[in-house]
mmCIF file with all atom_site columns, C-alpha atoms in Angstrom:
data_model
loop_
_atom_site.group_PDB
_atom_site.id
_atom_site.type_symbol
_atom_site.label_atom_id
_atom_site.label_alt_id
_atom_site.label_comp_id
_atom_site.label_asym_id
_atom_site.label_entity_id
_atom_site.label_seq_id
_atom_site.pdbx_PDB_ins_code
_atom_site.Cartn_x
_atom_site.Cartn_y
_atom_site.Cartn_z
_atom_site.occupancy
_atom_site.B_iso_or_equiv
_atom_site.pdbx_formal_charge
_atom_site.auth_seq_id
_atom_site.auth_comp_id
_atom_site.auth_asym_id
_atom_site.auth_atom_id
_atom_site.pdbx_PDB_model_num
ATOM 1   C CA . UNK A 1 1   ? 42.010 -18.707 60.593 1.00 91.00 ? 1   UNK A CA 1
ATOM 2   C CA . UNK A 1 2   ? 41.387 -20.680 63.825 1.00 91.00 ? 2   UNK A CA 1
ATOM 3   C CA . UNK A 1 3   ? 37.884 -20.988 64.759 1.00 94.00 ? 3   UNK A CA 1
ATOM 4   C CA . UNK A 1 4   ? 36.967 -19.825 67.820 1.00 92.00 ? 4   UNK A CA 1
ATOM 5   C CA . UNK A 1 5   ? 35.300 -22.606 70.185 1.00 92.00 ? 5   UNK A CA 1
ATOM 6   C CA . UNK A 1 6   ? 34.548 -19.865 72.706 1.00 92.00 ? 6   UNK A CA 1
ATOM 7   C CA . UNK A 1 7   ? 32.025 -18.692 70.449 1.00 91.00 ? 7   UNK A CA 1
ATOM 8   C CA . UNK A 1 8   ? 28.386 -18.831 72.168 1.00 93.00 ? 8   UNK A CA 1
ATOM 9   C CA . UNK A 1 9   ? 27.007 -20.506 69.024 1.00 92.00 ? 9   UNK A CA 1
ATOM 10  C CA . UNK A 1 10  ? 29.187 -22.983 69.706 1.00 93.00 ? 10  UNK A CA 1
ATOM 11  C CA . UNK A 1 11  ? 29.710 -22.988 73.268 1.00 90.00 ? 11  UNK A CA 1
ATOM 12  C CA . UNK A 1 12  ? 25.900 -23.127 73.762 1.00 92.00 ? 12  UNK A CA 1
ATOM 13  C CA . UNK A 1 13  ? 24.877 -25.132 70.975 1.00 91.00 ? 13  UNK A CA 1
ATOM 14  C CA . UNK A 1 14  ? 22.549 -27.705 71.813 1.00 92.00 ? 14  UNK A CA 1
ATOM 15  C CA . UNK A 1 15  ? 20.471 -31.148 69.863 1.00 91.00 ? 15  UNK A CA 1
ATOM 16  C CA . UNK A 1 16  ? 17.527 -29.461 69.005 1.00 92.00 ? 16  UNK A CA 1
ATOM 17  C CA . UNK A 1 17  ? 18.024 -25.968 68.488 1.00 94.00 ? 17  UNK A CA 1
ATOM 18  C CA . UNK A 1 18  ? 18.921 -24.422 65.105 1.00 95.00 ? 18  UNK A CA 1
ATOM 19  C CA . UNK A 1 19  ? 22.542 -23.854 64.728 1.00 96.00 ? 19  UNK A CA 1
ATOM 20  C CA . UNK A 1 20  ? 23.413 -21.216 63.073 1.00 95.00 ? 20  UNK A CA 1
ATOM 21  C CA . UNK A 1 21  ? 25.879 -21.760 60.588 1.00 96.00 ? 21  UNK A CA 1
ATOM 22  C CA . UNK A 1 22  ? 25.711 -17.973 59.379 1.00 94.00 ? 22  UNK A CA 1
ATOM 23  C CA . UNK A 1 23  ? 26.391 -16.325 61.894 1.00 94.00 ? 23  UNK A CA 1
ATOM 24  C CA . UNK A 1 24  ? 29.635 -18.266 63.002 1.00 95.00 ? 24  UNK A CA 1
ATOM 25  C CA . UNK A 1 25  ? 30.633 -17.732 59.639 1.00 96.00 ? 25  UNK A CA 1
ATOM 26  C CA . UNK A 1 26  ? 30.585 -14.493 59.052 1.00 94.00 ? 26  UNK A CA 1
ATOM 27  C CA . UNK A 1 27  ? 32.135 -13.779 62.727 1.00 93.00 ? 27  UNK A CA 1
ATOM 28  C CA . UNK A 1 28  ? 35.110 -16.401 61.728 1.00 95.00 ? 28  UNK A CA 1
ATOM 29  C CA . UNK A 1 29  ? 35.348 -14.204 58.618 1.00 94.00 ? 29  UNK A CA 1
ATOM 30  C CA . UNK A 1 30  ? 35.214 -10.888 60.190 1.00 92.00 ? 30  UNK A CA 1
ATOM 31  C CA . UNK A 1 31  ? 38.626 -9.827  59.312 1.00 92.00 ? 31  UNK A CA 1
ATOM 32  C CA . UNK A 1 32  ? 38.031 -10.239 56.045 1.00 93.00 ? 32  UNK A CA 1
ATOM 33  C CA . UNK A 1 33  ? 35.014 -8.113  56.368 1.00 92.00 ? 33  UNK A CA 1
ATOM 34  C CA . UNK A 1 34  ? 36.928 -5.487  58.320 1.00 92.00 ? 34  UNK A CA 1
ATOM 35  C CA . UNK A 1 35  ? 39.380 -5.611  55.511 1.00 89.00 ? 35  UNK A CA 1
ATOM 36  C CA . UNK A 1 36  ? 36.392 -4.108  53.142 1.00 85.00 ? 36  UNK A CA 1
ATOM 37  C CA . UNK A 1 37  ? 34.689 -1.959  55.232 1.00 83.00 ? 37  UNK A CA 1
ATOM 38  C CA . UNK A 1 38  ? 35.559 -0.880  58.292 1.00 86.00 ? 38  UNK A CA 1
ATOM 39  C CA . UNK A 1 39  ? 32.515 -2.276  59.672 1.00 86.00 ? 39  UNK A CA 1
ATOM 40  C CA . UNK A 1 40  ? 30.829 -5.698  60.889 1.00 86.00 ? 40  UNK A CA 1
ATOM 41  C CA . UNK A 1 41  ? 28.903 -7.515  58.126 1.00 88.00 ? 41  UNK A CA 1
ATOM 42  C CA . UNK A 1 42  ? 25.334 -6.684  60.301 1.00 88.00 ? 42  UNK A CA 1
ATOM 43  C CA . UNK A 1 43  ? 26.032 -2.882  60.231 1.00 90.00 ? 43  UNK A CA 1
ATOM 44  C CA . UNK A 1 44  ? 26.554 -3.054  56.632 1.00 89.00 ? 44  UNK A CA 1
ATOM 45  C CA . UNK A 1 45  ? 23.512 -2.387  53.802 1.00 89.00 ? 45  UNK A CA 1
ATOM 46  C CA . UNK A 1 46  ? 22.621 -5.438  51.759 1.00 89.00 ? 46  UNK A CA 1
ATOM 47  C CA . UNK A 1 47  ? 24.002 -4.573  48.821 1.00 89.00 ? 47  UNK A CA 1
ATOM 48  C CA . UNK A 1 48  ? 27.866 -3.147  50.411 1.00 91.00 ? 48  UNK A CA 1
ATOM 49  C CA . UNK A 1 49  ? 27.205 -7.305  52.238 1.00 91.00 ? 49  UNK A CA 1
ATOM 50  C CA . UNK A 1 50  ? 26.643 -8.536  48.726 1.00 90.00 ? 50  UNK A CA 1
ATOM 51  C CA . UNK A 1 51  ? 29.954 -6.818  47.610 1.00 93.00 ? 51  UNK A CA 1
ATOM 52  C CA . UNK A 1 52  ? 31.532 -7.865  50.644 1.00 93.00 ? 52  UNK A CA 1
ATOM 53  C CA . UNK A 1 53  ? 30.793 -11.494 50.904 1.00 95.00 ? 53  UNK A CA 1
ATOM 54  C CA . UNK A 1 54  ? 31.074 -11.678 47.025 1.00 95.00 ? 54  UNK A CA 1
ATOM 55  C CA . UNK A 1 55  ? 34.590 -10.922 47.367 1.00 95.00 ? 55  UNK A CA 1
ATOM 56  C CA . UNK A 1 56  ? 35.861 -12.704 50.237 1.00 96.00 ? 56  UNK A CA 1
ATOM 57  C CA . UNK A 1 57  ? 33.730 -16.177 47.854 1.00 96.00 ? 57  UNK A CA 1
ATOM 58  C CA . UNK A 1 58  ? 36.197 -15.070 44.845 1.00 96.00 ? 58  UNK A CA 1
ATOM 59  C CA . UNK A 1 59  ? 39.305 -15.258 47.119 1.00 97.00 ? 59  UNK A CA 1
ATOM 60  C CA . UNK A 1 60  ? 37.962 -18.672 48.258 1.00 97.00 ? 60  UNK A CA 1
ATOM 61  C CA . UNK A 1 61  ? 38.969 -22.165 47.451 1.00 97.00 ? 61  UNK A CA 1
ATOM 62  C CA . UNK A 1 62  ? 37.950 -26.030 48.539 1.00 97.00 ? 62  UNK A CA 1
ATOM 63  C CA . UNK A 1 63  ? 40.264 -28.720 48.579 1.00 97.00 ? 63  UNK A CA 1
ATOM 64  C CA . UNK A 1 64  ? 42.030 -25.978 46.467 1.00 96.00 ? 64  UNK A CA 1
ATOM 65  C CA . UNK A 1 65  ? 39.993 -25.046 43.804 1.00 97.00 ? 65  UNK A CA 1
ATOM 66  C CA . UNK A 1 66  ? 37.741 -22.047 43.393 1.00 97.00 ? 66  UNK A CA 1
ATOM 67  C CA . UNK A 1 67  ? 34.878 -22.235 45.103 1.00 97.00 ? 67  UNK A CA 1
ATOM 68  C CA . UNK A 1 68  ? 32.774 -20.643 42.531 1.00 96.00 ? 68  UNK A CA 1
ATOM 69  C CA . UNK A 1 69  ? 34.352 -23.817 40.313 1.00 96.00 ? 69  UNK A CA 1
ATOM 70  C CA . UNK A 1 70  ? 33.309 -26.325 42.973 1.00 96.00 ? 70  UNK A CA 1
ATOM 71  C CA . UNK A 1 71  ? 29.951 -25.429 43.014 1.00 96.00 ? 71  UNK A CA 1
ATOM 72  C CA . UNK A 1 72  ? 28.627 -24.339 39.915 1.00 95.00 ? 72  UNK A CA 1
ATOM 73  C CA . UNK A 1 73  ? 25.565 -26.714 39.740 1.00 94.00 ? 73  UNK A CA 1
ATOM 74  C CA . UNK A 1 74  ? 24.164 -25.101 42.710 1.00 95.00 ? 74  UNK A CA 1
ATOM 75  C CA . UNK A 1 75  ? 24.990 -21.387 41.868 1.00 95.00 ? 75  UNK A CA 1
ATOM 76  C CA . UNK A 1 76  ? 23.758 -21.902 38.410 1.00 95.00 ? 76  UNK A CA 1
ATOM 77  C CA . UNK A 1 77  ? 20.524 -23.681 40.247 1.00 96.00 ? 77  UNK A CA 1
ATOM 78  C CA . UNK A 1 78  ? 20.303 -20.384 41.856 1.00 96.00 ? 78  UNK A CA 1
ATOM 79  C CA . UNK A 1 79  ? 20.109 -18.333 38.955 1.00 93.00 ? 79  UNK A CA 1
ATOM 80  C CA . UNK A 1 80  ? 17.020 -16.752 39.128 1.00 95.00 ? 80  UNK A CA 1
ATOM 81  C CA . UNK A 1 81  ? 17.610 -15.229 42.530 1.00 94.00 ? 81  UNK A CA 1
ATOM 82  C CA . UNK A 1 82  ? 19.377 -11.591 43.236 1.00 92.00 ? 82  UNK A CA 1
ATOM 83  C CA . UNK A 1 83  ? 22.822 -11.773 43.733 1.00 91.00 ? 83  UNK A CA 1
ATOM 84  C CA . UNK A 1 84  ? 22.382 -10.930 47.267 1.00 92.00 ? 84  UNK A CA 1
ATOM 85  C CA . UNK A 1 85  ? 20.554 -13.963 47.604 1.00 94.00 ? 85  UNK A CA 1
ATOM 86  C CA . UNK A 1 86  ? 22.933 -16.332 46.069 1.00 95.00 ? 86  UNK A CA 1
ATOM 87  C CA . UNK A 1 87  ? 25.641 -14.995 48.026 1.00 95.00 ? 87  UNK A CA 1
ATOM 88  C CA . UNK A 1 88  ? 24.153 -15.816 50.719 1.00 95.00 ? 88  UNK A CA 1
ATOM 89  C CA . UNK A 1 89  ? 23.075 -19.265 50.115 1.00 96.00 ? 89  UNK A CA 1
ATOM 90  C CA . UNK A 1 90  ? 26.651 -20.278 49.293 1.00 97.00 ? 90  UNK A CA 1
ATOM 91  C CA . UNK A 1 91  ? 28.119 -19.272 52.171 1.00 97.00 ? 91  UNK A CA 1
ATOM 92  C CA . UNK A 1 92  ? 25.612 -20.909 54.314 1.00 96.00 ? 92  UNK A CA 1
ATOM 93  C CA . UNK A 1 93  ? 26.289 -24.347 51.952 1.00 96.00 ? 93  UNK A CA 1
ATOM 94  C CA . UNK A 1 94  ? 29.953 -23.441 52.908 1.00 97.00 ? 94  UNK A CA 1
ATOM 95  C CA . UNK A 1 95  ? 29.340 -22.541 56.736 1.00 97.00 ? 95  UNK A CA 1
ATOM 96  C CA . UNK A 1 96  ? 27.394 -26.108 56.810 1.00 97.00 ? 96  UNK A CA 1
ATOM 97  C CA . UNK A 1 97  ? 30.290 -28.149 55.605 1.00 97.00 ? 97  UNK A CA 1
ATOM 98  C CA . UNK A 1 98  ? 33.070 -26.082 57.456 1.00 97.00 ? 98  UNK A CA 1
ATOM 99  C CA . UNK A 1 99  ? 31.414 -26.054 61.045 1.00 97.00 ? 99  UNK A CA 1
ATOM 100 C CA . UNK A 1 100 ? 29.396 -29.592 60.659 1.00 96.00 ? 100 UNK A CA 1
ATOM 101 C CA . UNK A 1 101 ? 31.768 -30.997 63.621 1.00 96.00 ? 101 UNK A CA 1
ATOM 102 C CA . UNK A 1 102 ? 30.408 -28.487 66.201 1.00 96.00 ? 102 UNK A CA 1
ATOM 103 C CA . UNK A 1 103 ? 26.336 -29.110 65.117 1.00 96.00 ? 103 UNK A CA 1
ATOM 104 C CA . UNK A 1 104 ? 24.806 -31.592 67.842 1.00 95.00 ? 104 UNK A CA 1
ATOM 105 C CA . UNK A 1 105 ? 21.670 -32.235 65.988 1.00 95.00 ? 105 UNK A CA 1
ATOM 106 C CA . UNK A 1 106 ? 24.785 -33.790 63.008 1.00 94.00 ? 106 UNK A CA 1
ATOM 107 C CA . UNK A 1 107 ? 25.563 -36.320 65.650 1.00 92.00 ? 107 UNK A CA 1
ATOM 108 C CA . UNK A 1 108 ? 25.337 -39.928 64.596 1.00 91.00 ? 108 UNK A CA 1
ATOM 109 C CA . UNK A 1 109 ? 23.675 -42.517 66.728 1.00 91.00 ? 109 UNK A CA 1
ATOM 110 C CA . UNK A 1 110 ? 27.399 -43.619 67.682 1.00 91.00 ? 110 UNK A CA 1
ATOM 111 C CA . UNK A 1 111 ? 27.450 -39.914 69.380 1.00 90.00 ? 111 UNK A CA 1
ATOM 112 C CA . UNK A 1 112 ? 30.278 -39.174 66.058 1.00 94.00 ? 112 UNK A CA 1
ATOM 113 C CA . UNK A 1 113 ? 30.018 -36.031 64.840 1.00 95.00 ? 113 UNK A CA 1
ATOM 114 C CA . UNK A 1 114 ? 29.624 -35.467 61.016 1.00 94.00 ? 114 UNK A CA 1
ATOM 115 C CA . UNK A 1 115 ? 32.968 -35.135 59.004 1.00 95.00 ? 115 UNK A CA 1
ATOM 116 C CA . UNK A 1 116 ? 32.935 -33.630 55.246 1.00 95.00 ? 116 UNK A CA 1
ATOM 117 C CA . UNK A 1 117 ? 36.079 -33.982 52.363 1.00 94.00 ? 117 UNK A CA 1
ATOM 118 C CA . UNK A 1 118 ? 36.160 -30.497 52.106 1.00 96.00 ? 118 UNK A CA 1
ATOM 119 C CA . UNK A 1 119 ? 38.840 -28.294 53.577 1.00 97.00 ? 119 UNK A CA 1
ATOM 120 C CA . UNK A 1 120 ? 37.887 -24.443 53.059 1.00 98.00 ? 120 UNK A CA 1
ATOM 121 C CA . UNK A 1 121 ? 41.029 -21.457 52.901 1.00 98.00 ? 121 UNK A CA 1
ATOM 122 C CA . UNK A 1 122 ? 40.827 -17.895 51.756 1.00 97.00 ? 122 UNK A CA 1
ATOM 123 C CA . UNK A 1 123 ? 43.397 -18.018 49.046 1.00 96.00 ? 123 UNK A CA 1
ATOM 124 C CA . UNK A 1 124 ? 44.966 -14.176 49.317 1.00 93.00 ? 124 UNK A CA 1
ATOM 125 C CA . UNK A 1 125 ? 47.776 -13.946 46.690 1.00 92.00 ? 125 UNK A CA 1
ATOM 126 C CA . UNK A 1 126 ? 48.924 -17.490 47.160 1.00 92.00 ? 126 UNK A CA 1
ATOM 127 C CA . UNK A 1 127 ? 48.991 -17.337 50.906 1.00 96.00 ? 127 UNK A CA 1
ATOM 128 C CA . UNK A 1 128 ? 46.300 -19.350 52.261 1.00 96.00 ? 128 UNK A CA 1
ATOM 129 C CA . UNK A 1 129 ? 44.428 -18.946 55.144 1.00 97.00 ? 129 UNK A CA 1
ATOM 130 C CA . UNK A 1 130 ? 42.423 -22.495 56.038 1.00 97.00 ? 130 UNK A CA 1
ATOM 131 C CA . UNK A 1 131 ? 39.678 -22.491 58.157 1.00 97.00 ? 131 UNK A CA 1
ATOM 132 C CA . UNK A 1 132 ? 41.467 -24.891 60.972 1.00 96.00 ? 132 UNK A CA 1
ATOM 133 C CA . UNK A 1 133 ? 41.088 -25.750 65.124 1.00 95.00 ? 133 UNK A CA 1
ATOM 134 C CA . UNK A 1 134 ? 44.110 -26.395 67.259 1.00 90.00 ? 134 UNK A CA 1
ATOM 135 C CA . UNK A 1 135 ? 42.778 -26.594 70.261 1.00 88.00 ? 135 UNK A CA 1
ATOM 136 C CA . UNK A 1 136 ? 43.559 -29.350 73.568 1.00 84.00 ? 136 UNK A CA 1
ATOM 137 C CA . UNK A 1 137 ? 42.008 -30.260 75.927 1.00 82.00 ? 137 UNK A CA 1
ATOM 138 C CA . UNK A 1 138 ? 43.666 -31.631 79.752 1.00 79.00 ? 138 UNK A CA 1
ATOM 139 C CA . UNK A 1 139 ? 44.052 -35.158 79.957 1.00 77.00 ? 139 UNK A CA 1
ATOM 140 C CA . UNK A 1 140 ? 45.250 -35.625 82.817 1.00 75.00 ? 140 UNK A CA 1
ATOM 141 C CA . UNK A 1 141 ? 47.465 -33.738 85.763 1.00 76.00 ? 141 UNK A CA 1
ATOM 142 C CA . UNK A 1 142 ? 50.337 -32.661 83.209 1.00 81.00 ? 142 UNK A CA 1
ATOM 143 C CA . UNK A 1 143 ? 49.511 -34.096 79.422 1.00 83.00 ? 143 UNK A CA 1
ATOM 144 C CA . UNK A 1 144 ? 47.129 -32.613 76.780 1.00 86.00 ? 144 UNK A CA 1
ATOM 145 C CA . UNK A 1 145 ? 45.332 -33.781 74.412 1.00 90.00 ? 145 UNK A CA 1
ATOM 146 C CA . UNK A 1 146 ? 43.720 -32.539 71.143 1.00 91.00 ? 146 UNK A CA 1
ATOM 147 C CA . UNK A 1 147 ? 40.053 -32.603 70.982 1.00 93.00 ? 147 UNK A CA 1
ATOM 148 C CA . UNK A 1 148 ? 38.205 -34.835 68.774 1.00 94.00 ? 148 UNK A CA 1
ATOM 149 C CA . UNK A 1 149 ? 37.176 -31.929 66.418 1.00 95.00 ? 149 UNK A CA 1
ATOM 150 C CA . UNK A 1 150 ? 40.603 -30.491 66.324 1.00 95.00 ? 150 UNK A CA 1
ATOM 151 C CA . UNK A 1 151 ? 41.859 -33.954 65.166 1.00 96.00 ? 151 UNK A CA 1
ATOM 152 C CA . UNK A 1 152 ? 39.393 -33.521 62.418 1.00 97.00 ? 152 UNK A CA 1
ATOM 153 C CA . UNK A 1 153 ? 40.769 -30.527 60.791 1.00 97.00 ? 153 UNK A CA 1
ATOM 154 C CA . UNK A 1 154 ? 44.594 -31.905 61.156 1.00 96.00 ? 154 UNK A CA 1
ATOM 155 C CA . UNK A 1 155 ? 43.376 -35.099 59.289 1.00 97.00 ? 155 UNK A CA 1
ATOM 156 C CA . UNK A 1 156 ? 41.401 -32.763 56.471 1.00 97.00 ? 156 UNK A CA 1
ATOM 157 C CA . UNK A 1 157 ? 44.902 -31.186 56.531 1.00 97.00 ? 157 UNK A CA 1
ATOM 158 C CA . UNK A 1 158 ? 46.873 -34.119 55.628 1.00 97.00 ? 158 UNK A CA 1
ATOM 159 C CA . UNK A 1 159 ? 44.914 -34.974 53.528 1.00 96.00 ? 159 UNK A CA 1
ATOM 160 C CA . UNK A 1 160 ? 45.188 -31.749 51.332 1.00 97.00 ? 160 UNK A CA 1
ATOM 161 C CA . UNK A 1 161 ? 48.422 -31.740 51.927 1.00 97.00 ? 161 UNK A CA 1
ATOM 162 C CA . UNK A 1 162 ? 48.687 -34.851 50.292 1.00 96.00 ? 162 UNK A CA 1
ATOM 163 C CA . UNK A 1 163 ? 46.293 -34.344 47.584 1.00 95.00 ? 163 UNK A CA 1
ATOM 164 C CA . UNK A 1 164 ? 43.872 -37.086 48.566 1.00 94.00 ? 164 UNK A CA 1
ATOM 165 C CA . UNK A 1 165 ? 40.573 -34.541 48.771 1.00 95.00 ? 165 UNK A CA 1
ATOM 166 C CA . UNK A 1 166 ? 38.231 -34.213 45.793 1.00 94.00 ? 166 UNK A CA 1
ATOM 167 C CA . UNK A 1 167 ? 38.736 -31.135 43.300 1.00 94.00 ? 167 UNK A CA 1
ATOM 168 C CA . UNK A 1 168 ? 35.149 -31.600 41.947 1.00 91.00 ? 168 UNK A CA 1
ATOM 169 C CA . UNK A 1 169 ? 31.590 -32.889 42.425 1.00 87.00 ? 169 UNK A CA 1
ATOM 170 C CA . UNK A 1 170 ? 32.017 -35.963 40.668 1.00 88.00 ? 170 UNK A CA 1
ATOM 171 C CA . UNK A 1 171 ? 35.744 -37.046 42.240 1.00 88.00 ? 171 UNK A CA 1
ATOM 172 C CA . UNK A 1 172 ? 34.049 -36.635 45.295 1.00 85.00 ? 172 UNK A CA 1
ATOM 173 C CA . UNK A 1 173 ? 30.613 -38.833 44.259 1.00 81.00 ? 173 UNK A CA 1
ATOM 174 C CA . UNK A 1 174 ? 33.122 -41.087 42.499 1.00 78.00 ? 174 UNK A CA 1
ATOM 175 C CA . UNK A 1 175 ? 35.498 -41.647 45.392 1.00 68.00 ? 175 UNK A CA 1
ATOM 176 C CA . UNK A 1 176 ? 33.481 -41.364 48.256 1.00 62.00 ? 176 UNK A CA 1
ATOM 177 C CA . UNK A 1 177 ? 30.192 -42.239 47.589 1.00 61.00 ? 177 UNK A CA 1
ATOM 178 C CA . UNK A 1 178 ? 27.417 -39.183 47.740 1.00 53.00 ? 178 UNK A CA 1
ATOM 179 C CA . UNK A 1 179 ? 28.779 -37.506 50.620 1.00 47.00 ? 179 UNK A CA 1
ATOM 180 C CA . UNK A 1 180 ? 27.217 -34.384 50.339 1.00 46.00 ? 180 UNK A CA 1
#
């Protein structure tokens, strides 16, 4: 699933402003959503979103493992809130790790945007569907280059590929520090 940089929230996003890591999420998703009711997420009751979201989180996996697995301190933190609720607080914890790159108020004081060790996919019967950007940029008259954000998501990638990203909480604290 590429993400789509032509996407206002990102096109427009500015230092300052809120980004809203929702909303790009649930319009990178959409097909997904369109796959369980023919009908966007924001036309859909809260509970038939619930169900919705709920299903495409059971199909998902980071750095191949279940998602629900991943982060089971914070959904059992969340306990005590509806279900509607938690769904949506996970995939706003997922939306803020997937689409950190594009968020100018993540920017370091080197102007670097952040980077996470988590690589997202919707895992659909063994064939999975990462949440990637291929996308260049001209670098002069006749050669093209890949942008800095798309080089990010080729790296997280490789490194799947190669098995060098986290399967839990703790690898991750472990290995890289708390990079949450």
């Amino acid at each position: 699933m590429n993400i789509n940089t032509d996407n206002p929230i990102i096109k427009y996003s500015e230092a300052g402003k809120e980004f809203p890591y929702d909303k790009l999420f649930y319009s990178t998703v959409n097909d997904y959503i369109m796959e369980y009711k023919n009908a966007r997420l924001e036309k859909l009751t809260d509970h038939d979103a619930s169900v919705c979201l709920a299903r495409i989180i059971r199909r998902m996996e980071v750095n191949g493992v279940p998602v629900q697995q991943y982060f089971k301190e914070e959904l059992d933190a969340w306990k005590d809130a509806s279900n509607y609720t938690r769904v949506l607080r996970l995939c706003d914890l997922m939306a803020r790790d997937i689409f950190c790159c594009f968020d100018k108020n993540r920017v370091d004081e080197n102007g670097d945007f952040e980077k996470v060790n988590r690589f997202y996919c919707v895992n659909t019967d063994g064939k999975r569907d990462f949440f990637t950007l291929d996308e260049v940029k001209k670098a002069s008259l006749f050669k093209k280059t890949r942008t800095p954000e798309s080089e990010y998501f080729m790296d997280l990638q490789k490194r799947f590929d190669a098995g060098l990203l986290p399967k839990s909480k703790e690898e991750e604290k472990k290995f890289y520090g708390n990079a949450e």
